[in-house]
Amino acid sequence: MSLLSVALAALWLYCIGLGVALRQLLRPRRAAAPAGNCENEGQEAVRKIKEETLNEKVEFIHCDLASMKSIQQFVQQFGVKNCPLHVLVNNAGVMLVPERKTEDGFEEHFGVNYLGHFLLTNLLLDMLKQSGTHSLNARVISVSSAVHYVGELHLNDLQSRYSYSPHGAYAQSKLALVLFTYRLQHLLTAEGSSVTANVVDPGVVDTDLYRHVFWAVRMVKWITSWLFFKTAEEGASTSIYAAVSPELEGVGGTYLYNEQRTKSVDVSYDEELQRKLWTESCKMVGISDISRCL
């Protein structure tokens, strides 16, 4: 990848982020809600949920999306509980991290943002199918981003080994999530499963994902986030809509932004590209390709 390509990828990413932030100015704002992705914060969230809802049937199970072993252990722990699984929200993510790998040797953006969710969803698929019914489908929601519009999927270099750009790698991982969602829905429909899969764009949200961006951008975010950025609660609204809205009962294979069905980038509808990515992903995480049976 040339320096010009790297610079253009970064420019496009920031331009899209600015455009989304400006559009968000027109939306009403609500108070922020606490969020976290570590065990201590997870346990604290459980405590607050129990306190606010008086529901004791709330539990936290740790799962590190950067570790295939952790994902498999989580699935085993969850399976032992013999609980139904009606909704799976794939929301873990990293953004613009320096070049580094997960413990399994995957480029971190691709490994955490995409492959971790790909493996988790596939390992939980049987539970989702058993939980869904014709009148009340189980749902898979994957959180992508507007940056997928400038993403390029490099099937011959998904790990960005030849030339690394954090902006390009991040955008590719978010495009992969859209392709994955559409392919998953195609397979679920072919099977006649009572499970739907949709992908959402949360918008520009005020979270700590921005800690790896250029210092000047962090400064601008610090000054303007109250005006341009969504709160964590607002950022979660479209995922919640996708998870529980009656309007989406039985509806899959859609890209949602601000609780509206929106067109994703043209290349995301390329069924051959969806198929190739799915097959390659199965090889990378070491699972059988269910699509070969259909």
PDB file of C-alpha atoms in Angstrom, residues 23 36 45 50 57 60 93 100 125 147 150 167 186 210 235 242 267 269 276 292:
ATOM      1  CA  ARG A  23     -25.831  14.980  10.924  1.00  0.00           C
ATOM      2  CA  GLY A  36     -17.693  -1.101  29.925  1.00  0.00           C
ATOM      3  CA  ALA A  45     -23.248  -3.274  35.266  1.00  0.00           C
ATOM      4  CA  LYS A  50     -30.294  -5.983  39.419  1.00  0.00           C
ATOM      5  CA  LYS A  57     -31.479 -13.483  36.869  1.00  0.00           C
ATOM      6  CA  PHE A  60     -21.822 -11.732  33.618  1.00  0.00           C
ATOM      7  CA  GLY A  93     -14.240  -3.509  18.896  1.00  0.00           C
ATOM      8  CA  ARG A 100      -0.114  -5.705  16.483  1.00  0.00           C
ATOM      9  CA  LEU A 125     -25.793 -20.661  16.018  1.00  0.00           C
ATOM     10  CA  VAL A 147     -16.334   3.734   7.660  1.00  0.00           C
ATOM     11  CA  VAL A 150     -14.539   3.364   2.316  1.00  0.00           C
ATOM     12  CA  HIS A 167      -7.325   3.293   9.039  1.00  0.00           C
ATOM     13  CA  HIS A 186     -28.600 -15.947   3.133  1.00  0.00           C
ATOM     14  CA  TYR A 210     -10.669   7.191  20.112  1.00  0.00           C
ATOM     15  CA  GLY A 235     -25.129   4.984  20.270  1.00  0.00           C
ATOM     16  CA  ALA A 242     -32.635  -4.191  15.978  1.00  0.00           C
ATOM     17  CA  VAL A 267     -19.658  -4.018  -2.865  1.00  0.00           C
ATOM     18  CA  TYR A 269     -24.055  -6.881  -1.838  1.00  0.00           C
ATOM     19  CA  LYS A 276     -15.372 -16.135  -0.414  1.00  0.00           C
ATOM     20  CA  ARG A 292     -21.051 -26.229   1.749  1.00  0.00           C
TER      21      ARG A 292
END
